[in-house]
Structure formats: structure tokens, C-alpha cells
Amino acid sequence: MNKNQSTKWNLDPAPESAGHVQLKTQYELFINGKWEKPNSGKYFDSINPANEEKLASVAHADENDVDKAVKAARHAYENVWSKLSGKERGKYLFRIARLIQEKAREFAVIETLDGGKSIRESRDIDVPLAANHFFYYAGWADKLEYAFPNRPVKSLGVAGQIIPWNFPLLMAAWKIAPALAAGNTVVLKPSETTSLTALKLAELIEESGLPAGVVNIVTGYGDTGSAIVNHPDINKIAFTGSTNVGKMIQKAIAGTDKKLTLELGGKSANIIFEDAPIDQAVEGIVNGIFFNQGHVCCAGSRLFVQEGVAETVIQKLKDRMDTLYVGDPMDKNTDIGAINSKKQLETISKYIQIGIQDGNEIYQSNCALPSNGYFCKPTLFIDVAQSSQLVQEEIFGPVLTIQTFRTVDEVIQKANNTPFGLAAGVWTDKGSKIFNLTSKLRAGVVWANTYNKFDPTSPFGGYKESGFGREGGLHGLEAYLG
Amino acid sequence: MTRLSVLKTYKIYIGGQFPRTESGRYYSPLDAAGKPLANVCLSSRKDLRNAVVAARKAFGGWSERAAFNRGQILYRIAEMLEGRRSQFVEELMLQGSSEKAANQEVDLSIDRLVYYSGWTDKYQQIFSAVNPVASSHFNFSVLEPMGVVGVVAPQNSSLIGLVSTIIPIVAGGNTVVVLASEKLPLCAVTFAEVLQTSDVPGGIINILTGTEKELIEQFGSHMDINAVLYAGDTAENYKTLQVLAADSVKRIVKFKLNPSDETAENPYLIQDFQEVKTTWHPIENIGGSSSNY
């Protein structure tokens, strides 16, 4: 595996061992601190996208199960959690943070097995960030009166939370930690392709001694999510996922008192100026689009290069792409792992076909892909029109479009010209230009001379059809307070 | 045959080490029954100067650590204190507390450490600002730690007084030289042992035992101490401190809360030992393009 034709030397395989990982063959629903069989008796398979082998059976929750979970959450909210002092709530969250740190390796391995992302990323990014997120919000639990001056601190009640498959554990942490810190209880649904780390988190929460019903985890498909969204006794919906589903949720809860935050899709511009440090910028482009196989809502999927350096940047980018290791996600050398699911691979392939049919110049890195599992070569489309589907629609894979520009004004217009507004990147040596761009770009996060940086203290979220509300930082508390 | 117990030598804590006072002197605080508790170091002005050197040396590294990392370390102190709580309870009782009061004091100290552990990466978000100046500039103000801070701990408290005064200061990235309670010094020395096993780098917190009367002038006049928190109860000493502090424009803050009170904790105790730094940066506005989307 990992034979890479274009480099002169190859690294030997360095696979992480999965020997110490404890996975059950079948997972039930985590409701009211107990493991409950699903009402329907139905289970679905969670598979490893890198070899298409089954990892475990996972319970499929229906309306009745969701109702049970909401009742448990309501009961825990009324009788236990809302009566606990902020200090004690915080101490539970600190415990959870510590337990994640203690079990970091197990979580990283399961995340990689279940989701296909490289072990390097799950080990160094997903899991530590998840622990840090709990640690950060743990500290807020007894300090809420400082967050929004002159506003009485009031929790909302039961939060229904639906999370995606691209950062399964991290998204669970982003949702659960602030909700609990602010005094709410939770019913959380992970994505059907990546339930396992959320279920391991449920085991860990059991171990932490968190009162029963404060966190409930129900697994399933869209119908399970829809049962959460439509449940009358939920006070708050937090959703991270596609813009289409986000719009459906916003419609579904219209006319109710449910509070809503949406973190949806993106088509973020990564802008390289002539005065940028080119080698660093090329690294930033690679990180921006190929991080997590491009399954990143804030991926820098639209590259804008100023004309004077376009040729150099594109050549260096191609050279750099050829050195990327695509293959076994469990291998510590792997840069790009498996595409999360067959369905997602089909979506990405569809867009690549559209790009080719439209007559765009395509470049794919020169690497061999494993014969099993779902893999996609890192792909560039060069000189793509602003109106192209590839530029306007979210692909959610390792596919980058490249456009060139001459002036600052031109790139501002082009960068802002999509329905999305999640993130953007700016590469230039000149500080005054950075701040011009950060004030003109209509996006919730702007990275200057860096890309895809995340921190529990830093708010994240979008403008326009990328959703509303912020997660992380002081601003992330707002979503969970009345 | 009865076993003879091994008694502990109470030493001071400077730069992560446990030296005896360079002066070789001692004093013997008494327990409630008037019996000597232990022979404790009577620190000299030279010990204070040594402690300031250690604190200054540690300041750069500590203040540049990520706020998150400082929080992790403070949380680790809480974990270690919880593990050694029985020793603190015992010492508090030796110094006259009831068992119940001693346990409450240790509980409160642990929870207070956890409380400030949570503030390290949050106070900046409460007190900093982006300032909407009228010209085309990006202008922001952030807090930065003052440097080496001297602390005169409360006289009437052994553990919670020490924790409540020094922890907000180190949470904000300062390093500390603290003079423990003269009458109740035992927990301060034992707390140093907790610090040494808690991933706290040497020199961040330096703990001296001795008399306020002897050291107060040096706290005020030392040219390399940036600020002093006075939690003692002698008006005369406080004034001496204020007068001498003027020679180095030292910041002097008085600790006015009762540390045993559950509400004697807030982020303003962190802010008291922070400077405000404002940065201006131009925003270039070339073609005047607007973001109308």
C-alpha cells in the first residue's frame, strides 16, 4: 500500500495497532444512563470505509426511542441538572475532559476505523480538540454571569443535537460541552456512518458518573433526526450538516419556540496574492482542501491566485500533491485517508465528471489507490468559470477549483459571490491588505496566512446559507442560554 | 516496641527547590494550646531577593505559555491537592481548626483552584476589546501580565488565604513571591510540595515563611517586583509598602475579601495584575470595493 510513483523513495507501512481497542459487536441506544434496545428491533452496520468491513451493528432509533430519550432528558433537566450548581456541573465536564485525554488513543483509532480519516489527524487534531473543548466549557459552567453582562443566566431545557460524519467525536464535543455547561440536557444523534465514537463517548460519560439522562445518545438515520427535530418537548435544535437538511429543519420548526443554530455547508475562498510567501501558501492550499479528504465544511475549495504568480503556484501545488500519501488511514504516514462512505464517493465522482464534461483542465495526483475501500485522488480543476457548478456547489471531497484574478476588488467580488459564507483564507505579506480583506469578506471565519485552525476559545460558524449561530468561545454559549 | 515517628522539616520554596533560609534562623509558631508546632524558617531579606530572581527567571516562560496550558496546570494542582487532602486537614487541625472546618477549607481550596483553572483562557475574552476607532485602523486591546508579583498572604488563614491570593495572579501569567501567614505557616510549606508534583515549573510560585514586619520594606522597595498584593491586616505595614512602592511605580493592591467566603473569587482579581496593551494596524482600502453581498 501507499506506493507512490512520483517520489524517489517510499516509506515503509507504519500502521497503528488496533489491538487495545474495545469495540462491542452490537451497540444499543444510550437513554437515561442505560443501554436500551431499539423499539423497532432494527440495527444497521457501521463499516470501515477503508476496507468495507463491518465494525459493529448499531441500533436504529425510531420516534418512540427518541421520545423516551427526550423524556429522560426532561426528567434529568427538571430534577437534577438544572438544580446543580455551576461549579458541580463544571466538575463533571472536567472529568469528561480528563477521561477523553486518558483514552485518547482508543478514540483516535476508532475514529479512523469508523470514519476513514488518517490516524495522524484523528490522533493530533480530532481527539485532543474534543478533550480541550470539554475542558474549556467546563470552566464556563460557574462563570456564565460574566459572559453576557446584565443578562440573567437561564438555561433552555432539552437540546436536540444532530451531528455530521466528518468530525464525529469533535462535533459531539462541540455540541454537548456548551449545552451542559449552560445547564441544559441533551439528546444527540450522530451520523449513521460514524456512530461509534459517540457511543464510546456514552460509555465514557457513564464512567464519569454524570447523572442519568443528562446526555442521551440515539443512533440512526435521517428519520431519527427528524423525530428529534419534530419532538414537541425539545427547546433547542443544534444541527451541523448539509445546507439542504438545514433548510428543512428551519422550515420544520417554524411556528414553534425552539431555538435554532445551524452550521451548514461552505465553499470557502482561499486567496493567494502576489506578495504571499508562496511555499507557505502552497502548504496552506493543500491543508485547506485536502485536510480530512476535503470533508470539511470550511474547506478552502475555491482557490484564487493572483495572475502574476498563478503559474508558479499551480506548478508547486501539483508537485506537492504528488508527494501526498493516499491510502490506509491507519498508516501514520498517510496524508489522505478513505472517503467516508460509498454514497459520498459517488457524489464526489459525479462532480469530477461534471468538471471534465464542462471541458475544464483537470489534474489528479499521480498515486495508486488501494483496491478495496472508498478512495479518491486529490484533484484540481484549473481556470474554472465563476458560474460553474464546481465553483457554486459544495463537493465535500478532495477537489479544488482554481480561478485567477488581477485586482483586490475583483477577488473580493468573486470570493463573496456564492450563497455560502463560512470561511476564507488570505495569503499576503502585507498586514493592511489582510485587514482590508477580513473586513470585506462575507464569511464567519477568516484565516490569514494559515488555514483550518480550530480552538475551543475561537467562535466558528457562517454567514448566509452557511448557517447561523457560533460554536466555540464565549459566543458559543449564546446558543444554549435563554 | 513503639516506633519513633519522623518529623518534617518545614523549609521555604524558591525556584522549585526547598532550601533552608540563608540566614539559618527559625521561629516556632504555637498551636492552640500554646505548644510549639514546628521550627519554621524565619526568612531574611536575602531570601526574598533570591525568590525574586527565581520568579523573574520563570516569568518569560510562564507568561508565554498558552492560556489553555496554564489552565491544565492549575487543574493538576487541584487534583494533587485532592489526593493529599488528609495531610492538609491534619495540619489545619494542628493549627486550631475543627475537623469539619478543616475539611471545608480544603474543599474550598480545591474548588477555587478549579475555578481559576477555568479562567485562564476566558478572562481575556471578558476584558479585551476591539476598539472602533474612526480612522481606517484595526485597533485592539488585550491584557498582559505585569510580571513578578509579591504577595503578603492573610494572617488569619493557612491554606485558603494563600490559594485565594496567589492563584488568580499566576492564572494571569504572572510569577509570585508570597510571604505565608506568620502564625499559620504549615499548609503553605505543604502546598509547595503539592506544587512541586503538579507540573508547575519552578519559580512560578515561591513561598517564604517569616514575619511581615521584617520583610514588608523589601517588598515595597525591591526594584524588580512589579506589583504587590497586600492581604495582611496591619495598616502601618500597608502604608510603608505604599510609600516605598512609589520609587519603582509599583502597583499596590489590597485584598479586601474574606477568603473563607465562598464568593471570594472573581476574574477582577486576575485583572488587578494585568496591563492593557493596545495595538494599531492600518487597514488598506484600495479600490474602495464594498462587500454588498
PDB file of C-alpha atoms in Angstrom, chain A residues 87-88 91 94-95 98 101 132 135-137 139-140 142-143 146-147 408-409 412-413 416-417 430-433 435-436 439-442 457-458 464 473-474, chain B residues 68 71-72 75-76 79 111-112 114-119 121-122 125-126 138 140 262 265-268 281-293:
ATOM      1  CA  LYS A  87     -19.391  24.543  39.974  1.00  0.00           C
ATOM      2  CA  GLU A  88     -20.591  20.951  40.214  1.00  0.00           C
ATOM      3  CA  LYS A  91     -16.569  19.422  37.652  1.00  0.00           C
ATOM      4  CA  PHE A  94     -13.688  18.486  33.697  1.00  0.00           C
ATOM      5  CA  ARG A  95     -13.938  14.762  34.460  1.00  0.00           C
ATOM      6  CA  ARG A  98      -9.766  14.165  31.579  1.00  0.00           C
ATOM      7  CA  GLN A 101      -7.372  12.591  27.459  1.00  0.00           C
ATOM      8  CA  ASN A 132      -9.936  20.637  25.101  1.00  0.00           C
ATOM      9  CA  PHE A 135     -12.104  21.470  29.342  1.00  0.00           C
ATOM     10  CA  TYR A 136     -12.854  24.957  28.041  1.00  0.00           C
ATOM     11  CA  TYR A 137     -16.621  24.813  28.554  1.00  0.00           C
ATOM     12  CA  GLY A 139     -14.647  26.323  33.095  1.00  0.00           C
ATOM     13  CA  TRP A 140     -17.618  28.354  31.885  1.00  0.00           C
ATOM     14  CA  ASP A 142     -19.744  28.545  37.044  1.00  0.00           C
ATOM     15  CA  LYS A 143     -18.894  31.782  35.231  1.00  0.00           C
ATOM     16  CA  TYR A 146     -19.751  37.089  33.171  1.00  0.00           C
ATOM     17  CA  ALA A 147     -20.448  36.062  29.576  1.00  0.00           C
ATOM     18  CA  VAL A 408      -8.174  43.164  -4.882  1.00  0.00           C
ATOM     19  CA  ASP A 409     -11.638  44.406  -5.794  1.00  0.00           C
ATOM     20  CA  ILE A 412     -13.492  40.357  -3.180  1.00  0.00           C
ATOM     21  CA  GLN A 413     -16.412  40.295  -5.611  1.00  0.00           C
ATOM     22  CA  ASN A 416     -18.254  36.720  -1.961  1.00  0.00           C
ATOM     23  CA  ASN A 417     -20.226  35.548  -4.967  1.00  0.00           C
ATOM     24  CA  LYS A 430       1.043  42.878   3.818  1.00  0.00           C
ATOM     25  CA  GLY A 431      -0.943  43.296   7.016  1.00  0.00           C
ATOM     26  CA  SER A 432      -3.015  46.213   5.808  1.00  0.00           C
ATOM     27  CA  LYS A 433      -4.233  44.091   2.896  1.00  0.00           C
ATOM     28  CA  PHE A 435      -7.393  43.596   7.309  1.00  0.00           C
ATOM     29  CA  ASN A 436      -8.935  45.081   4.194  1.00  0.00           C
ATOM     30  CA  SER A 439     -13.440  43.354   6.703  1.00  0.00           C
ATOM     31  CA  LYS A 440     -14.764  42.849   3.158  1.00  0.00           C
ATOM     32  CA  LEU A 441     -15.150  39.080   3.018  1.00  0.00           C
ATOM     33  CA  ARG A 442     -18.615  37.898   3.992  1.00  0.00           C
ATOM     34  CA  THR A 457     -11.850  29.612  22.549  1.00  0.00           C
ATOM     35  CA  SER A 458     -12.443  30.699  18.949  1.00  0.00           C
ATOM     36  CA  LYS A 464     -25.609  33.481   4.671  1.00  0.00           C
ATOM     37  CA  GLY A 473     -15.586  30.613  22.575  1.00  0.00           C
ATOM     38  CA  LEU A 474     -17.740  32.931  24.613  1.00  0.00           C
TER      39      LEU A 474
ATOM     40  CA  PHE B  68      -5.081  26.603  27.973  1.00  0.00           C
ATOM     41  CA  GLY B  71      -5.381  26.074  32.970  1.00  0.00           C
ATOM     42  CA  GLN B  72      -4.343  22.441  32.681  1.00  0.00           C
ATOM     43  CA  TYR B  75      -6.277  21.893  37.356  1.00  0.00           C
ATOM     44  CA  ARG B  76      -3.439  19.477  38.044  1.00  0.00           C
ATOM     45  CA  GLU B  79      -6.016  17.057  41.517  1.00  0.00           C
ATOM     46  CA  ASP B 111     -12.720  24.115  44.122  1.00  0.00           C
ATOM     47  CA  ARG B 112     -11.091  27.543  43.973  1.00  0.00           C
ATOM     48  CA  VAL B 114     -10.591  24.523  39.607  1.00  0.00           C
ATOM     49  CA  TYR B 115     -12.406  27.855  39.353  1.00  0.00           C
ATOM     50  CA  TYR B 116      -9.278  29.772  38.344  1.00  0.00           C
ATOM     51  CA  SER B 117      -8.140  26.914  36.125  1.00  0.00           C
ATOM     52  CA  GLY B 118     -11.248  27.688  34.088  1.00  0.00           C
ATOM     53  CA  TRP B 119     -10.484  31.405  33.925  1.00  0.00           C
ATOM     54  CA  ASP B 121      -8.437  31.014  28.788  1.00  0.00           C
ATOM     55  CA  LYS B 122     -11.519  33.163  29.432  1.00  0.00           C
ATOM     56  CA  GLN B 125     -12.465  37.282  26.358  1.00  0.00           C
ATOM     57  CA  ILE B 126     -14.157  39.282  29.108  1.00  0.00           C
ATOM     58  CA  PHE B 138      -7.704  47.684  13.182  1.00  0.00           C
ATOM     59  CA  PHE B 140      -7.452  46.076  19.722  1.00  0.00           C
ATOM     60  CA  GLU B 262     -17.428  31.013  49.021  1.00  0.00           C
ATOM     61  CA  GLU B 265     -13.378  34.635  43.856  1.00  0.00           C
ATOM     62  CA  ASN B 266     -13.797  36.613  40.665  1.00  0.00           C
ATOM     63  CA  PRO B 267     -11.920  37.497  37.479  1.00  0.00           C
ATOM     64  CA  TYR B 268     -11.236  41.044  38.683  1.00  0.00           C
ATOM     65  CA  HIS B 281      -2.721  48.275  12.476  1.00  0.00           C
ATOM     66  CA  PRO B 282      -3.686  50.005   9.201  1.00  0.00           C
ATOM     67  CA  ILE B 283      -6.472  48.664   7.016  1.00  0.00           C
ATOM     68  CA  GLU B 284      -5.699  49.323   3.373  1.00  0.00           C
ATOM     69  CA  ASN B 285      -8.707  50.317   1.357  1.00  0.00           C
ATOM     70  CA  ILE B 286      -7.503  50.257  -2.221  1.00  0.00           C
ATOM     71  CA  GLY B 287     -10.244  50.313  -4.822  1.00  0.00           C
ATOM     72  CA  GLY B 288     -12.998  51.125  -2.346  1.00  0.00           C
ATOM     73  CA  SER B 289     -14.755  47.894  -3.213  1.00  0.00           C
ATOM     74  CA  SER B 290     -17.652  47.219  -0.903  1.00  0.00           C
ATOM     75  CA  SER B 291     -18.977  43.967   0.411  1.00  0.00           C
ATOM     76  CA  ASN B 292     -22.590  44.338  -0.589  1.00  0.00           C
ATOM     77  CA  TYR B 293     -23.409  40.647  -0.614  1.00  0.00           C
TER      78      TYR B 293
END
